[in-house]
mmCIF file of C-alpha atoms in Angstrom:
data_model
loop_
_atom_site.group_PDB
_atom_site.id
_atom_site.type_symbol
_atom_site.label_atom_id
_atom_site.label_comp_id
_atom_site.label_asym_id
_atom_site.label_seq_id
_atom_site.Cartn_x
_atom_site.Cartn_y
_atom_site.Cartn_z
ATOM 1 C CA UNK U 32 108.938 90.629 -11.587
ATOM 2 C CA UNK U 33 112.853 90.077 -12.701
ATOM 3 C CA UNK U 34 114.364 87.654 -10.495
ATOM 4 C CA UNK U 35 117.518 86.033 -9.827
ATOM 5 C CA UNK U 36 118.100 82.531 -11.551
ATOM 6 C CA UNK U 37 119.903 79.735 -9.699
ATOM 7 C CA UNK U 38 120.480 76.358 -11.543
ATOM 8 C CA UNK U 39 120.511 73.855 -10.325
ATOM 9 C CA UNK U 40 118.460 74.060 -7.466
ATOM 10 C CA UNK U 41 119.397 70.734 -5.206
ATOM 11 C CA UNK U 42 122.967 69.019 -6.380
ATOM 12 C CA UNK U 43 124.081 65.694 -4.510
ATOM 13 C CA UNK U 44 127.505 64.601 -5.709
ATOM 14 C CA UNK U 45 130.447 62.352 -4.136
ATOM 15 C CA UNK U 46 133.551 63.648 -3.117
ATOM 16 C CA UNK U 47 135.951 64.679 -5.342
ATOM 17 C CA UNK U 48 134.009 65.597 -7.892
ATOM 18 C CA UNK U 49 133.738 69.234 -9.758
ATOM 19 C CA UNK U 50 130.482 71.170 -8.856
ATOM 20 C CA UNK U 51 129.170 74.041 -11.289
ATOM 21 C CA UNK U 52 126.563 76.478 -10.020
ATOM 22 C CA UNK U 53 125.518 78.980 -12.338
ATOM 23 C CA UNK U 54 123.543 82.221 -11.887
ATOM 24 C CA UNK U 55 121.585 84.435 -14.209
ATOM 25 C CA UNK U 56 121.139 87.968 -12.697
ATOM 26 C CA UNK U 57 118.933 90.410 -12.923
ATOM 27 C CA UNK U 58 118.847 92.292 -16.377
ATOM 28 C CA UNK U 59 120.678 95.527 -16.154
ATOM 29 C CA UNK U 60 122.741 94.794 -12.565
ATOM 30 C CA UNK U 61 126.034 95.363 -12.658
ATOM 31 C CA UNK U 62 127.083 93.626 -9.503
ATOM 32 C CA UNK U 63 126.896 90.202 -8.460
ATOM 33 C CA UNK U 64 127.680 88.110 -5.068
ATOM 34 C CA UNK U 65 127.981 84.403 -4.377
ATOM 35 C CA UNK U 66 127.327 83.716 -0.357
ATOM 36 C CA UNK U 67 127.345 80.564 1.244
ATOM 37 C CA UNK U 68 124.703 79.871 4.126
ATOM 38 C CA UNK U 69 124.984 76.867 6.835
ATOM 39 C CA UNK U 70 123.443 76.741 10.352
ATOM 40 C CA UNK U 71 127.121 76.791 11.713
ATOM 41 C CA UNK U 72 128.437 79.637 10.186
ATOM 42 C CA UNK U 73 125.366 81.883 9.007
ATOM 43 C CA UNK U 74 125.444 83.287 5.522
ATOM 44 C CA UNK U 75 129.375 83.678 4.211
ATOM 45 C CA UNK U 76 130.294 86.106 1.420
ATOM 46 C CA UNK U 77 132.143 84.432 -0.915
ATOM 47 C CA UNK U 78 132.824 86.323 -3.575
ATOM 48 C CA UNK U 79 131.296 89.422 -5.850
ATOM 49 C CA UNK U 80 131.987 91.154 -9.099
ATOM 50 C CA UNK U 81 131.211 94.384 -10.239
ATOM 51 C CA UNK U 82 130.763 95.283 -14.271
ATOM 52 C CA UNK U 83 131.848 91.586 -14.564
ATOM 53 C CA UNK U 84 135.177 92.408 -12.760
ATOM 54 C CA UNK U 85 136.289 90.388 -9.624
ATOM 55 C CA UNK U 86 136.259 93.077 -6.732
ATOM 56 C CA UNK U 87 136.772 90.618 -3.511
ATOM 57 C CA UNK U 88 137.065 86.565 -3.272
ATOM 58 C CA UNK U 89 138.980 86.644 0.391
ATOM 59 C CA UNK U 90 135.800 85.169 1.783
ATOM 60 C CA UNK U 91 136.423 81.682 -0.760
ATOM 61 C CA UNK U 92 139.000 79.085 -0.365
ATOM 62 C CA UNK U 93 141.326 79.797 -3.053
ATOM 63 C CA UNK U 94 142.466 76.379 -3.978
ATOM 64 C CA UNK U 95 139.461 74.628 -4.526
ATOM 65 C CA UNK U 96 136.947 77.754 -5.330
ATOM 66 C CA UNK U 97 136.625 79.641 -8.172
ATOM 67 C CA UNK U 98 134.351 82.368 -9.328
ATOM 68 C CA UNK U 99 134.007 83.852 -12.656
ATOM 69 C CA UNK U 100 131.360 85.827 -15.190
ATOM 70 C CA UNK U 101 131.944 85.118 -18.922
ATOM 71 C CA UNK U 102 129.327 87.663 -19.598
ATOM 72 C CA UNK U 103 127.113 90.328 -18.247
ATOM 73 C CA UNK U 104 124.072 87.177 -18.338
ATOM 74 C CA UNK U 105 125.964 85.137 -16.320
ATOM 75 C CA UNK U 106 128.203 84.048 -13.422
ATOM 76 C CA UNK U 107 129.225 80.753 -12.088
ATOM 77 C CA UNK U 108 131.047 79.341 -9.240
ATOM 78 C CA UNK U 109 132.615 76.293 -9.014
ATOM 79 C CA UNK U 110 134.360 73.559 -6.662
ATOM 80 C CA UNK U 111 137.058 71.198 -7.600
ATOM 81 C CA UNK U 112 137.372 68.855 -6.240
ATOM 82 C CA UNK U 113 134.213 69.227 -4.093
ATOM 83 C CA UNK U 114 134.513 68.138 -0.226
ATOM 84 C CA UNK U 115 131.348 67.034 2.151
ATOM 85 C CA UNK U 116 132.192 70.519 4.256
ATOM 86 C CA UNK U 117 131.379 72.383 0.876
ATOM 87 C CA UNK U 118 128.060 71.110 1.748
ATOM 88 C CA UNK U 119 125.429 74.274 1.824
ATOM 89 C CA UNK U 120 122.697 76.467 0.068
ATOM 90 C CA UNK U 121 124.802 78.566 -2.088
ATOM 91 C CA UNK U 122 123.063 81.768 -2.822
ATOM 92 C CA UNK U 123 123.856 84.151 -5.658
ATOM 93 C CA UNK U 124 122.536 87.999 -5.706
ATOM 94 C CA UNK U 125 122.562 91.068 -8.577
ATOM 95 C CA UNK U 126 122.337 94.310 -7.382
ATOM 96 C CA UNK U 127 123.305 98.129 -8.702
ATOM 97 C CA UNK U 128 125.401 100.399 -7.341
ATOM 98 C CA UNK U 129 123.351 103.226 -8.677
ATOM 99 C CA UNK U 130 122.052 104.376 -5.884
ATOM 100 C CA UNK U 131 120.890 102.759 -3.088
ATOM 101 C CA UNK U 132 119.626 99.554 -4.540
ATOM 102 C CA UNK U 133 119.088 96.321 -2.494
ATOM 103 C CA UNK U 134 120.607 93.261 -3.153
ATOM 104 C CA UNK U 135 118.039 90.681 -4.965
ATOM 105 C CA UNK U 136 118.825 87.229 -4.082
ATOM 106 C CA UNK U 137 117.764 83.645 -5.899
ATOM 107 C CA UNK U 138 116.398 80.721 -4.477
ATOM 108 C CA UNK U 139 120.044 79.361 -4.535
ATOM 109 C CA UNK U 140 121.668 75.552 -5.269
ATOM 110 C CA UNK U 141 121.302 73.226 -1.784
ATOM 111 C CA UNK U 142 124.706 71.347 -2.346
ATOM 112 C CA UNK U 143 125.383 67.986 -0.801
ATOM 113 C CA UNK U 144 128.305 66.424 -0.638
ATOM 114 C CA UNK U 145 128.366 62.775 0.195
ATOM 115 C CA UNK P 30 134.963 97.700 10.047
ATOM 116 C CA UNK P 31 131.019 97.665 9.456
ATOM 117 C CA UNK P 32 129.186 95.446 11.043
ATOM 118 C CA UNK P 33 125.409 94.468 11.997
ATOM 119 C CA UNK P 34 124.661 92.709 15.327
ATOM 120 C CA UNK P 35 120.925 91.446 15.953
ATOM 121 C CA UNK P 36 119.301 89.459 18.898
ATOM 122 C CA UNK P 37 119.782 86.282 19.603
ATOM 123 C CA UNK P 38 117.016 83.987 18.221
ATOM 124 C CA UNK P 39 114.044 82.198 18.311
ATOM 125 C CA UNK P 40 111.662 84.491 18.854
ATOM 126 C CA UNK P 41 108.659 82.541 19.584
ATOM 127 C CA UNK P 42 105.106 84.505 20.079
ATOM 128 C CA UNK P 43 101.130 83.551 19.551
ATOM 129 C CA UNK P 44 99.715 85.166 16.415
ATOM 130 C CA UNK P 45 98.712 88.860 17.239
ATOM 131 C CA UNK P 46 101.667 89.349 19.289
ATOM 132 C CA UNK P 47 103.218 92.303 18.874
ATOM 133 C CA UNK P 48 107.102 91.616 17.492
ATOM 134 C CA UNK P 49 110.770 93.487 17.759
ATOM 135 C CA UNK P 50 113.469 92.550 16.624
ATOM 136 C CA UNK P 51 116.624 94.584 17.696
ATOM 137 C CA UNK P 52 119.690 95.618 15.571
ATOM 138 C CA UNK P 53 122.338 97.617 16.159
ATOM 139 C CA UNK P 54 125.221 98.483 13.258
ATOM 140 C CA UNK P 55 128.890 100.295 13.348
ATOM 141 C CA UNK P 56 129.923 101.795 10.013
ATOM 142 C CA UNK P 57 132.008 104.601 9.003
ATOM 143 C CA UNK P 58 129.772 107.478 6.995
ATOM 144 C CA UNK P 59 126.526 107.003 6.296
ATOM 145 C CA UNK P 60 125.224 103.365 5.620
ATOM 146 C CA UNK P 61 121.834 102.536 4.090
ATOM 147 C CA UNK P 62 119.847 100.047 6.160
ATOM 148 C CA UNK P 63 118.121 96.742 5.144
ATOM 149 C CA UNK P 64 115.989 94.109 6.802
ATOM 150 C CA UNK P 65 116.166 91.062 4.855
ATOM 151 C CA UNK P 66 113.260 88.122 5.067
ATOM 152 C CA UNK P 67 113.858 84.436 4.283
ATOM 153 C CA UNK P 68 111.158 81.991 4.312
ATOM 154 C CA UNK P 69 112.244 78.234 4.169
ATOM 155 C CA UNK P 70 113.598 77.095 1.215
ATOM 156 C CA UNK P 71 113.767 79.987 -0.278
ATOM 157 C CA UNK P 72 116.651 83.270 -0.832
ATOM 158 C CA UNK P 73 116.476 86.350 1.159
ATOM 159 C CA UNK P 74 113.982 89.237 0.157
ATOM 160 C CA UNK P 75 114.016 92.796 0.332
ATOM 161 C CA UNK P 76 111.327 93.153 3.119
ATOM 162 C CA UNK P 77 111.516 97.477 3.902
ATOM 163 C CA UNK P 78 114.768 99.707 3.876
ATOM 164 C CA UNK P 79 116.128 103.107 5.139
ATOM 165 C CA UNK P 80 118.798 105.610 3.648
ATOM 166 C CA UNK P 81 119.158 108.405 5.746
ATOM 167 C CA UNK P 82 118.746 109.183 9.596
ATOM 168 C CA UNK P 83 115.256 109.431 10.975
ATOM 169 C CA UNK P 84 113.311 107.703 7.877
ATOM 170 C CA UNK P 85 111.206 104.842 8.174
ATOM 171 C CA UNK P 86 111.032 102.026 5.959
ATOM 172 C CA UNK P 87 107.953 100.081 6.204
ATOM 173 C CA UNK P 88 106.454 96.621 4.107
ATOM 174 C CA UNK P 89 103.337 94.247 4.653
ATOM 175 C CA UNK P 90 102.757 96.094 8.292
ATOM 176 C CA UNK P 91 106.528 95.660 9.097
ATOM 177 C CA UNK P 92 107.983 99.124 10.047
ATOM 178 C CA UNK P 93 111.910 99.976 11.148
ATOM 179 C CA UNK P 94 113.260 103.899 11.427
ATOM 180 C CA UNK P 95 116.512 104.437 10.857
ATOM 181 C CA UNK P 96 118.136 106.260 14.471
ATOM 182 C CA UNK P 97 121.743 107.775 13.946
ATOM 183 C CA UNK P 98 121.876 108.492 17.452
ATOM 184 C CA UNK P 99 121.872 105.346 18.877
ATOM 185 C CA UNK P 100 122.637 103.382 15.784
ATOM 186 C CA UNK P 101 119.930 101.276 15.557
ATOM 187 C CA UNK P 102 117.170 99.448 13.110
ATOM 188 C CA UNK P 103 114.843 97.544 15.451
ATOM 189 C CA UNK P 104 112.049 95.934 13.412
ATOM 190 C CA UNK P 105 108.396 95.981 14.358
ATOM 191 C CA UNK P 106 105.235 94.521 13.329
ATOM 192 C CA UNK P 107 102.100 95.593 15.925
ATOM 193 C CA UNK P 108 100.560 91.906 14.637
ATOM 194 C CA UNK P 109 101.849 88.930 13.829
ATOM 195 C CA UNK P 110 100.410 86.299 11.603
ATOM 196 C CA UNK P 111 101.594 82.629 11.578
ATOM 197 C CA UNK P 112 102.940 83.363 7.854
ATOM 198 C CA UNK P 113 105.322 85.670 9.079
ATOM 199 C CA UNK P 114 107.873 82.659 10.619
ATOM 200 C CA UNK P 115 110.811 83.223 8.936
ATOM 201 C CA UNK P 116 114.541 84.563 9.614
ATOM 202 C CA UNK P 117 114.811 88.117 9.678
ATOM 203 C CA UNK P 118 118.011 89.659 8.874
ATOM 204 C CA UNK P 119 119.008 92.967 9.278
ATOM 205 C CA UNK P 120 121.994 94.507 6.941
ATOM 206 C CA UNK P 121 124.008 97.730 5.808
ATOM 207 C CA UNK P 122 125.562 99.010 3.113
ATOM 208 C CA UNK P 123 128.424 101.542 3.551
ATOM 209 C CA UNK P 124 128.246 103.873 1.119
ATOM 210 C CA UNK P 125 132.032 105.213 1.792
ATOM 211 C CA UNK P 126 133.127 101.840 0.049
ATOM 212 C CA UNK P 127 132.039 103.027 -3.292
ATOM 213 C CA UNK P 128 130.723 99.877 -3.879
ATOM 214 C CA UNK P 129 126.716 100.717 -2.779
ATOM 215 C CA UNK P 130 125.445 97.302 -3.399
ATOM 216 C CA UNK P 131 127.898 95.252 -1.122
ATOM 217 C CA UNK P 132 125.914 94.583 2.140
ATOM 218 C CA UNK P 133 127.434 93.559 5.954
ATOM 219 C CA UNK P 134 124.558 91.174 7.340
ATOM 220 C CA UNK P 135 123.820 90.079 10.908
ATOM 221 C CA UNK P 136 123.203 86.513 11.927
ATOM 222 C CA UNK P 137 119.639 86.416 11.601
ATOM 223 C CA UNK P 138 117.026 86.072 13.976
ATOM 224 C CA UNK P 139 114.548 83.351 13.473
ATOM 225 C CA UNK P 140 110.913 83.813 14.303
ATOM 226 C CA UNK P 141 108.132 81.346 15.187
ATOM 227 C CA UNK P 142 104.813 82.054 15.530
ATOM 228 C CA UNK P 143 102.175 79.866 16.690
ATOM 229 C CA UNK P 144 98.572 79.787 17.142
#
């Protein structure tokens, strides 16, 4: 089965420091979301893209968050400098907007910051 | 706007219980409907979808139907197995947005089920 791929899976880092997650969607979507999930505030939509073009990022702090795909194979989202509420499972997702496709989510990057 | 409101969790039952898990959505048009399972540890998956009034989606002896009248997407399984603790979430996508793919998600509802 094609699946999502979320590296890396567990990151502990101080704060201050610049965090990189990177996902690898599924072959052939042309949309992709980054959500953010903590027992507080549930699962967050951060940001998506569609045909590798930013549609919404109102749900990510601007100044520290940023979002980008340099190609159709992948998309990353990053944190500088990184702060311990930025702590969370980070979860990327591909999906199609042919149709009425689901969203297929990975495993996503448990992110602590100390 | 859209969005998806679910009961309030835990649901806690004995194995062979039978489950339900409400949801309720407001959208403009004519949404698709999702129910989302996570296990722990692990990223949502697709567990059984609707697109249009009246149909039932249905997975692994999970079942929801899709009412326009009173808005709704209540899960059911007749039999629950300890395997099937998880969170359940229940979602939407709006087709009017022209973005199909983008979903509105409700909180969750976590279920425990014990021996």
């Amino acid at each position: 089965d094609a699946r999502v791929t979320q590296t890396p899976r567990h990151k502990v880092t101080e704060m201050g420091q610049e965090v990189t997650m990177r996902c690898q969607p599924i072959l052939g979507h042309n949309t992709v979301f980054w959500y953010r999930q903590t027992m507080m505030q549930g699962l967050e939509l951060l940001a998506y893209f569609r045909n590798r073009a930013p549609l919404d990022d109102s749900g990510m702090p601007k100044d520290r968050f940023s979002a980008e795909m340099p190609d159709a194979t992948l998309a990353t989202l990053k944190i500088q400098p990184s702060e311990p509420r930025d702590s969370a499972v980070y979860f990327c997702a591909s999906g199609s907007d042919r149709g009425n496709q689901p969203q297929h989510f990975g495993d996503g990057t448990r992110l602590s910051i100390l | 706007g859209d969005s998806v409101t679910q009961m309030e969790g835990p649901v806690t039952l004995s194995e062979e219980a039978f489950l339900t898990i409400n949801c309720t959505y407001t959208a403009t048009g004519y949404p698709s409907l999702f129910w989302y399972v996570q296990y722990p540890g692990e990223g949502l998956q697709l567990l059984l979808k609707a697109t249009k009034a009246d149909d039932k989606g249905s997975n692994k002896g999970f079942e929801a139907t899709y009412r326009k009248e009173t808005t709704s997407f209540h899960l059911e399984k007749g039999s629950v197995q300890v395997s099937d603790s998880a969170v359940y979430f229940c979602a939407l996508s709006a087709r009017s947005t022209g973005t199909a793919s983008k979903l509105t998600f409700g909180t969750g509802t976590r279920l425990q089920v014990t021996l």
